[in-house]
PDB file of C-alpha atoms and ligand atoms in Angstrom:
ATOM      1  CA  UNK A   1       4.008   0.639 -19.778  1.00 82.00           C
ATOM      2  CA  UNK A   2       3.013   2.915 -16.767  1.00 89.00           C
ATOM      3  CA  UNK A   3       5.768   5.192 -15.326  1.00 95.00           C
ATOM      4  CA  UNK A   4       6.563   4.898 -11.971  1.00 98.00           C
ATOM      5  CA  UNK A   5       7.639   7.319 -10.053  1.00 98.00           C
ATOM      6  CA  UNK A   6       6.322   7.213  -6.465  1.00 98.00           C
ATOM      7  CA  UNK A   7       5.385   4.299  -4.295  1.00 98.00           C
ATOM      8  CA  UNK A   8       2.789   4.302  -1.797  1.00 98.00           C
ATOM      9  CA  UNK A   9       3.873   1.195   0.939  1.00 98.00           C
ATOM     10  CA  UNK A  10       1.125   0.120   3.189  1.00 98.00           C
ATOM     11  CA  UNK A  11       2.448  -1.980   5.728  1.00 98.00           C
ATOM     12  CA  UNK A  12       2.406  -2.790   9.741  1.00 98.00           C
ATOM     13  CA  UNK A  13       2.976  -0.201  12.716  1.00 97.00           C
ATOM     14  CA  UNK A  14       3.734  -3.416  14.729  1.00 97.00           C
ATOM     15  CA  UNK A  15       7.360  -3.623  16.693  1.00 95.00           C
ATOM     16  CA  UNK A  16       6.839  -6.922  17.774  1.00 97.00           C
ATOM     17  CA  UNK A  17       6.911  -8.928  14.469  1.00 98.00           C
ATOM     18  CA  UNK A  18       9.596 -11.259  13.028  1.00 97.00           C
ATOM     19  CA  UNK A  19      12.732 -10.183  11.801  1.00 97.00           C
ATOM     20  CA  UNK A  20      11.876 -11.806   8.750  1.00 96.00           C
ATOM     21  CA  UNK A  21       9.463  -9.329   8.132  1.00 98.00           C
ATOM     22  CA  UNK A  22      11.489  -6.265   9.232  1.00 98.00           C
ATOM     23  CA  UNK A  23      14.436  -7.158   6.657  1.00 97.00           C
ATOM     24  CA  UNK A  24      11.906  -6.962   3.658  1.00 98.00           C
ATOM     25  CA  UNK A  25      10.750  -3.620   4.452  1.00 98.00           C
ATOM     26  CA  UNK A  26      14.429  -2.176   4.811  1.00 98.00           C
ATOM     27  CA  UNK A  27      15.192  -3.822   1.741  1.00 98.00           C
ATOM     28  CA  UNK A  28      12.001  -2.713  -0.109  1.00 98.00           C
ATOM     29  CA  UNK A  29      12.933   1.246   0.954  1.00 98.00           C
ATOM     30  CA  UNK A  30      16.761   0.459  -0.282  1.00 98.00           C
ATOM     31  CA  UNK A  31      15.273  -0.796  -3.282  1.00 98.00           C
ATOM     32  CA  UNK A  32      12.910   1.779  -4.180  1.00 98.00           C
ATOM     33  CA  UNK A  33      15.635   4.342  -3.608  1.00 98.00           C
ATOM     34  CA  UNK A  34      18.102   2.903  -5.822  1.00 98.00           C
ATOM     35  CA  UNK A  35      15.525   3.030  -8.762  1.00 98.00           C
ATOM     36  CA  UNK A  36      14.792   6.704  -8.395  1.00 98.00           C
ATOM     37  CA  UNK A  37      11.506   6.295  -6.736  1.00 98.00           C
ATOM     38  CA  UNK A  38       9.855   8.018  -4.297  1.00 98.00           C
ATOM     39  CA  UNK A  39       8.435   6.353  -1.318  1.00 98.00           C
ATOM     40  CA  UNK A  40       5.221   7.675   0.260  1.00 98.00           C
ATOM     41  CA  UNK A  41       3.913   6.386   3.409  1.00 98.00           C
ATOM     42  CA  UNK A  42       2.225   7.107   6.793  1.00 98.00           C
ATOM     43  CA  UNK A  43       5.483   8.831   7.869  1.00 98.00           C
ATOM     44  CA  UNK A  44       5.894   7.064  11.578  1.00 97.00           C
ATOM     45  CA  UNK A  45       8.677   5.361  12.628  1.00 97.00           C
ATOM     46  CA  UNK A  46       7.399   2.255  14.340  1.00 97.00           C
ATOM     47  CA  UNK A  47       7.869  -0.862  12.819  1.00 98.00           C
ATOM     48  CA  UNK A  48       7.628  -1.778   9.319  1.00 98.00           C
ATOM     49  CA  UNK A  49       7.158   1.773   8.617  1.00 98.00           C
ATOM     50  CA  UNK A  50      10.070   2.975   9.978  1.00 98.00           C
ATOM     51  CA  UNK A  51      12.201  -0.022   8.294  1.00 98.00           C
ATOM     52  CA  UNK A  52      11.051   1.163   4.862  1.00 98.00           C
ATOM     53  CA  UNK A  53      11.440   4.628   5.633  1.00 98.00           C
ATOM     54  CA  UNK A  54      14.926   3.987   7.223  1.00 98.00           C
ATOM     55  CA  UNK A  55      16.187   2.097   4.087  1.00 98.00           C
ATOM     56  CA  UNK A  56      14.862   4.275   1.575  1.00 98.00           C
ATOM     57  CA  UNK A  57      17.060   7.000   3.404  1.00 98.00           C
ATOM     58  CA  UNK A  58      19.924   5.078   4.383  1.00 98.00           C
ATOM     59  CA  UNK A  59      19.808   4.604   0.812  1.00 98.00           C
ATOM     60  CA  UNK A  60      19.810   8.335  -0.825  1.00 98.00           C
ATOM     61  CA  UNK A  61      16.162   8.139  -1.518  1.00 98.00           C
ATOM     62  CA  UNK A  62      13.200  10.498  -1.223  1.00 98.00           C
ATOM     63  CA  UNK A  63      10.555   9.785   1.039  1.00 98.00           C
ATOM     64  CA  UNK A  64       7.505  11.617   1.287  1.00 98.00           C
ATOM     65  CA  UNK A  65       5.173  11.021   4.780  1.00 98.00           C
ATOM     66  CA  UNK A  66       1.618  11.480   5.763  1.00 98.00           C
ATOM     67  CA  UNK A  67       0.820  11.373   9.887  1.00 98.00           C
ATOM     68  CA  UNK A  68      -2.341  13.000  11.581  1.00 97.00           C
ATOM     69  CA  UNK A  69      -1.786  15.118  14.579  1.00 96.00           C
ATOM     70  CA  UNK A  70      -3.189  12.968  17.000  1.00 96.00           C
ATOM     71  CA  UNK A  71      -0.761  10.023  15.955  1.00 95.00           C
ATOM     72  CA  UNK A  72       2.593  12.255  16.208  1.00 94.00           C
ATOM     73  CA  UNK A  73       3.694  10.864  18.767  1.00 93.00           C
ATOM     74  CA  UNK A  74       2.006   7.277  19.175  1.00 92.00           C
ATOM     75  CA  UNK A  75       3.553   6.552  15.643  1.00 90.00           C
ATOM     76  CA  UNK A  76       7.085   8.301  16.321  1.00 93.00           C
ATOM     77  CA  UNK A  77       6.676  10.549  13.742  1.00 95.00           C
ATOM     78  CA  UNK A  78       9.964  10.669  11.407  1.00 97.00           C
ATOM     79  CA  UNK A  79      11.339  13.579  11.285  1.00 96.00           C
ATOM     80  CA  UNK A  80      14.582  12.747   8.674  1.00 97.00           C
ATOM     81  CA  UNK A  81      12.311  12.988   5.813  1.00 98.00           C
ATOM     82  CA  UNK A  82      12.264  14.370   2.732  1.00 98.00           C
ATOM     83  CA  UNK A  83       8.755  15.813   3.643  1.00 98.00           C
ATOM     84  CA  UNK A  84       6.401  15.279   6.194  1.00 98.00           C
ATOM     85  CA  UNK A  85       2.950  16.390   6.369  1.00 98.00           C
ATOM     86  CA  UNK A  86       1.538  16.595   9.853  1.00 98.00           C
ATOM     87  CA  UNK A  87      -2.496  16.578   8.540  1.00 98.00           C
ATOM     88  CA  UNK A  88      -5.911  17.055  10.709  1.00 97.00           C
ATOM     89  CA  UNK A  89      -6.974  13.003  10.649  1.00 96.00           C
ATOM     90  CA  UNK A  90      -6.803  10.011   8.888  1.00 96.00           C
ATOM     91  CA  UNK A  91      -9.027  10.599   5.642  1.00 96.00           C
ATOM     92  CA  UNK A  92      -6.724  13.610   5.331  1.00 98.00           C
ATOM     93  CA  UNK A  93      -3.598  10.912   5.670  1.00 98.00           C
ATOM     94  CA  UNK A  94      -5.055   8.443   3.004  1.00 97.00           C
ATOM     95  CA  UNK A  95      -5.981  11.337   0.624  1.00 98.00           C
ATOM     96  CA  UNK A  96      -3.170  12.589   0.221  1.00 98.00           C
ATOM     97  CA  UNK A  97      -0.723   9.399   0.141  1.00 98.00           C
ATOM     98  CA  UNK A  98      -2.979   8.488  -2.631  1.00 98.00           C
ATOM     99  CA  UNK A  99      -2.753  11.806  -4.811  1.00 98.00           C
ATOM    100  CA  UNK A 100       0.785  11.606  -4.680  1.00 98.00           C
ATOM    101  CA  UNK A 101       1.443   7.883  -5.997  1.00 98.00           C
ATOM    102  CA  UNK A 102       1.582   6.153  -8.970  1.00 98.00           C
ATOM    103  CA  UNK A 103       0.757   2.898  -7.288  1.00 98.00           C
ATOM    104  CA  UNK A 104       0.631   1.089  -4.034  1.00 98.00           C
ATOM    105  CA  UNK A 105       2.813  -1.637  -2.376  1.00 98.00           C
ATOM    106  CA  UNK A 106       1.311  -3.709   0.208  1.00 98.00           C
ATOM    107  CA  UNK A 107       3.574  -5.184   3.016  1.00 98.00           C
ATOM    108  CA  UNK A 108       2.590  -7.348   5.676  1.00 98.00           C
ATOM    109  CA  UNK A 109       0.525  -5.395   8.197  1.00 98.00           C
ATOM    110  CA  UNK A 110      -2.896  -5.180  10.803  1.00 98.00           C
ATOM    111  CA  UNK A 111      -5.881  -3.800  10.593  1.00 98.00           C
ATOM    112  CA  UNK A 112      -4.585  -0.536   9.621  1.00 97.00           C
ATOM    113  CA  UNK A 113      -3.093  -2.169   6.422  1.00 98.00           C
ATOM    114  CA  UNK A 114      -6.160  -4.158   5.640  1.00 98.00           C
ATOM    115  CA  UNK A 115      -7.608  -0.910   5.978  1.00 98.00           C
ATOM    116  CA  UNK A 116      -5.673   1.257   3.650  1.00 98.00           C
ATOM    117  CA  UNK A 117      -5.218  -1.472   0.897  1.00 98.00           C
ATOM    118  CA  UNK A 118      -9.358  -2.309   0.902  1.00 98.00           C
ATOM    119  CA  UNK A 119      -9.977   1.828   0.862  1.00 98.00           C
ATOM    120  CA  UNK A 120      -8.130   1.537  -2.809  1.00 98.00           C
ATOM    121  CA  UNK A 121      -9.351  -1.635  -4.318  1.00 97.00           C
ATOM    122  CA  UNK A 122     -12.270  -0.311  -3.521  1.00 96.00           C
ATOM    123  CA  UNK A 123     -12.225   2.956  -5.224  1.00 96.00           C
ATOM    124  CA  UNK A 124     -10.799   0.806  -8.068  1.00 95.00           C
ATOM    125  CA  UNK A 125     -13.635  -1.759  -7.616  1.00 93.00           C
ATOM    126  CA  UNK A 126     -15.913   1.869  -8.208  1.00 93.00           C
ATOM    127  CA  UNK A 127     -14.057   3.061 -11.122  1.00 93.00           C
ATOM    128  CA  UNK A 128     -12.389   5.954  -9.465  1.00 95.00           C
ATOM    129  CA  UNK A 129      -9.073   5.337 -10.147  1.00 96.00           C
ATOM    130  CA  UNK A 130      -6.796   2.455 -12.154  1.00 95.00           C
ATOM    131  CA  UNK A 131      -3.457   2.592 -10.401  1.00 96.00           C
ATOM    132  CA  UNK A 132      -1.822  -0.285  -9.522  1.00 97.00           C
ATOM    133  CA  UNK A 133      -2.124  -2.685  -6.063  1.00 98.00           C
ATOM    134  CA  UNK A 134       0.468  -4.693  -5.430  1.00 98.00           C
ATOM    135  CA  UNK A 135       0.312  -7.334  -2.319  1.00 98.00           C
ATOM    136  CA  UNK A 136       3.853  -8.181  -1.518  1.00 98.00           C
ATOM    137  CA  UNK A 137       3.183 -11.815  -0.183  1.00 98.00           C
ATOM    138  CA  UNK A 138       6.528 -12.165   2.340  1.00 97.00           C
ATOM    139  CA  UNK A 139       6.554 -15.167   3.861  1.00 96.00           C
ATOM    140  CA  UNK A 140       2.780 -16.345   2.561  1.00 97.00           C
ATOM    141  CA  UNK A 141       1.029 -13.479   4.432  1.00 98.00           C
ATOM    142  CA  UNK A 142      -1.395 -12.617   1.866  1.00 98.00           C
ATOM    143  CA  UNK A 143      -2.677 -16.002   1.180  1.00 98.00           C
ATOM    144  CA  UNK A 144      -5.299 -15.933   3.975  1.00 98.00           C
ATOM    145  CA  UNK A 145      -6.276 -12.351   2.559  1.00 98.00           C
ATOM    146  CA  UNK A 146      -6.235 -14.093  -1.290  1.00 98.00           C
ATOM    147  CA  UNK A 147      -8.422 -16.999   0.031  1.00 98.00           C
ATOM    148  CA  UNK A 148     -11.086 -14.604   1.229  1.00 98.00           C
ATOM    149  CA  UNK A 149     -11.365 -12.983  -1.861  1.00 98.00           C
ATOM    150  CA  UNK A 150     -11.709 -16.274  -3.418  1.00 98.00           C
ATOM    151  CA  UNK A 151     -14.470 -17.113  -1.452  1.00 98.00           C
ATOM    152  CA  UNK A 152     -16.238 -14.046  -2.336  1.00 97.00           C
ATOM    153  CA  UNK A 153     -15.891 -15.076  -6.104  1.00 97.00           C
ATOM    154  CA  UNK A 154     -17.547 -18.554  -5.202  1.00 98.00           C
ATOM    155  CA  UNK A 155     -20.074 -17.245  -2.990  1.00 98.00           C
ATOM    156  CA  UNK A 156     -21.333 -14.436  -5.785  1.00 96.00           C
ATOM    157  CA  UNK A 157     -20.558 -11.313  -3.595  1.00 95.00           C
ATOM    158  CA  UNK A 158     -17.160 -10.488  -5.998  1.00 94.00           C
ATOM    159  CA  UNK A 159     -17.028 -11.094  -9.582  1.00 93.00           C
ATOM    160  CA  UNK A 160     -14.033 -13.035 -11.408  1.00 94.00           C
ATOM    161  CA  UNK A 161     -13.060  -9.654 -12.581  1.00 92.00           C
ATOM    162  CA  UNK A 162     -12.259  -8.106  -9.408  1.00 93.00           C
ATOM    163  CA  UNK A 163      -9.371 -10.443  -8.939  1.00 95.00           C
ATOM    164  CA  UNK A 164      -7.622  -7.991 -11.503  1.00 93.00           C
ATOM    165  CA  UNK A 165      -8.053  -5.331  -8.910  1.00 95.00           C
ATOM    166  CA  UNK A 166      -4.792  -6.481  -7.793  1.00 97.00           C
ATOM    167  CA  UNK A 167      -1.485  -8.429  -8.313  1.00 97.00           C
ATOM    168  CA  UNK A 168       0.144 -10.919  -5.699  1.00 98.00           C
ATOM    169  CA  UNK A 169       4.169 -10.498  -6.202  1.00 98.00           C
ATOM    170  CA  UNK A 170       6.502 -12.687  -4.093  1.00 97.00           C
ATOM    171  CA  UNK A 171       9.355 -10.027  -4.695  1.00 98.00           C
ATOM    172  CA  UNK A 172      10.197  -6.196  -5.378  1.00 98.00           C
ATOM    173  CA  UNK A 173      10.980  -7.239  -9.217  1.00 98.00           C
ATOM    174  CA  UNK A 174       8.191  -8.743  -9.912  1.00 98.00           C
ATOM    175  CA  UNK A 175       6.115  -6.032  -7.942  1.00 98.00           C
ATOM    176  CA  UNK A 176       7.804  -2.883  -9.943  1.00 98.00           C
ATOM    177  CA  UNK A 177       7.002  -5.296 -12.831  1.00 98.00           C
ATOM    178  CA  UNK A 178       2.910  -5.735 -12.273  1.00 97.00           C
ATOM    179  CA  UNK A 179       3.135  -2.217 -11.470  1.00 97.00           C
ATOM    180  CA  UNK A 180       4.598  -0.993 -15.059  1.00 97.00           C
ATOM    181  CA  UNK A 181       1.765  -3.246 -17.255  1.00 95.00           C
ATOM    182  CA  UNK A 182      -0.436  -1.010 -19.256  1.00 80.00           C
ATOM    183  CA  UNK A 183      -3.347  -0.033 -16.598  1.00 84.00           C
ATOM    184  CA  UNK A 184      -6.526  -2.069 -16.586  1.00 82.00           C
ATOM    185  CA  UNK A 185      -9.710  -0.200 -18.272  1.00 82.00           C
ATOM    186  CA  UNK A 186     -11.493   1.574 -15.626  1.00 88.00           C
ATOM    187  CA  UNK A 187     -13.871  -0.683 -13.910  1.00 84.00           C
ATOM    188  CA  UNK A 188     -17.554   0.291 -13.353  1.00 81.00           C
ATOM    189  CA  UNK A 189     -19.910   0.040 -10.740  1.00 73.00           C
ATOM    190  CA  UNK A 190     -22.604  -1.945 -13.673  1.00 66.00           C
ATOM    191  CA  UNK A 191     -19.656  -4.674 -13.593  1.00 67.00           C
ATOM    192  CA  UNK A 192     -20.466  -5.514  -9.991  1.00 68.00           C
ATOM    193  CA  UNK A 193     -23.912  -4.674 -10.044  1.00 70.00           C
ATOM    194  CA  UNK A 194     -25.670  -6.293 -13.423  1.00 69.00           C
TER     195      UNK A 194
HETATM  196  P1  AMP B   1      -1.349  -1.415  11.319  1.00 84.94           P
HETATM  197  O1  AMP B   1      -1.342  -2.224  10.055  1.00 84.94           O
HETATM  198  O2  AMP B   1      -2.599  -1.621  12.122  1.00 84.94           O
HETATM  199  O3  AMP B   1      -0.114  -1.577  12.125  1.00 84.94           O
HETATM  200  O4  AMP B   1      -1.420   0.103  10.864  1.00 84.94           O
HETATM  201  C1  AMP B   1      -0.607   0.555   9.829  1.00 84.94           C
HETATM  202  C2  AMP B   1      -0.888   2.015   9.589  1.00 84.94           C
HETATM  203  O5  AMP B   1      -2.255   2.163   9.269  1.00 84.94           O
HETATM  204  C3  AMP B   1      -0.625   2.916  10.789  1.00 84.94           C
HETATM  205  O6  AMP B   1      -0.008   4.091  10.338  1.00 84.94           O
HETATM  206  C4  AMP B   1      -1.998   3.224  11.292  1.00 84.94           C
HETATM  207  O7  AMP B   1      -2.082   4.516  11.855  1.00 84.94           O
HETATM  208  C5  AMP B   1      -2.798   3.212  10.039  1.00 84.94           C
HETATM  209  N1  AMP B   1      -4.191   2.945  10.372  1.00 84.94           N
HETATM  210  C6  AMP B   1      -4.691   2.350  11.459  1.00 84.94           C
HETATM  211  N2  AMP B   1      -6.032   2.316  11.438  1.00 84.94           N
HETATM  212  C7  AMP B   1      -6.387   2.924  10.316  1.00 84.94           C
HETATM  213  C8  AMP B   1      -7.614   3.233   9.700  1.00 84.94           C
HETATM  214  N3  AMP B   1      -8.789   2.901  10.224  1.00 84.94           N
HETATM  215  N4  AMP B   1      -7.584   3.882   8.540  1.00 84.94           N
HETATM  216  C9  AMP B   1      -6.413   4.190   7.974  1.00 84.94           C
HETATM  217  N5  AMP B   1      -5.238   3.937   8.478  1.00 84.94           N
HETATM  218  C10 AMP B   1      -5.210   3.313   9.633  1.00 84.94           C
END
């Protein structure tokens, strides 16, 4: 069992997107809130960022962001939270979302969410950290992104292996659930490589 005590939610910047996907990131922040845990994110307030942020509030919690200067104001920084860190650029962002979180939730999102999730399952995929990924799949969003990695396997550029790199969970119980397994043994780079 792995203690879980922050959250790290990757998830889309997009306003235009379906209300669908808007109510499961309001509910994900309420949810993480009621269970004591702390959500970290990219601290704007656009889209599904600001849903999650807004319900994790709304809902007593504790919400730690990340935003780079030069995004302040494109991304509505939040200013209600808990914390935000206004840092020098991205790399600075990412770093420091993932030093402060036990694991990472991945919403539906763009590029900047493909982006954020493949920058840890890769430095899992290196053996440079073991904490949990967890793709939220609302709606079936992920299964385009699952079907890639599939074809990977089959075409011999990913190994069977990776697919433990990361859990698919079609709701916050059974994501808070993948999350809390014993961690996976470090993966090394010979496990890709050999
Ligand atoms: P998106 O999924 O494209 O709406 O972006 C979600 C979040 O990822 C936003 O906070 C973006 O600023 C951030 N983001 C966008 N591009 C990148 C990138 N290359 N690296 C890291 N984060 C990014």
């Amino acid at each position: 069992m792995t203690a879980i005590g922050s959250v790290c939610v990757y998830c889309g910047s997009s306003q235009r997107v379906a209300p669908a996907f808007r109510r499961s990131a309001g509910a994900i922040g309420r949810r993480l809130a009621a269970d004591g845990i702390t959500l970290v994110y990219g601290g704007g307030r656009v889209g599904l960022m600001g849903e999650v942020a807004d319900g994790a509030l709304a809902a007593g919690g504790q919400v730690v962001g990340f935003i780079p200067e030069h995004l302040y104001e494109l991304e509505a920084a939040h200013t209600g939270l808990t914390e935000l860190h206004v840092v020098d650029g991205m790399h600075t962002r990412k770093m420091g979302m993932f030093e402060r979180s036990d694991g990472f939730l991945v919403l539906p999102g763009g590029l900047g969410t493909l982006d954020e999730m493949m920058e840890v399952l890769t430095w899992k995929q290196l053996g440079l950290h073991r904490k949990p990924v967890v793709l939220l799949d609302v709606q079936g969003y992920w299964r385009p992104l699952i079907a890639m990695v599939e074809a990977q396997i089959a075409a011999g550029f990913a190994r069977p292996e990776h697919r433990d790199l990361f859990t698919v969970a079609d709701s916050y119980e059974a994501a808070l659930e993948a999350m809390r397994q014993a961690p996976p043994p470090l993966f090394t780079p010979i496990s890709k490589w050999a």
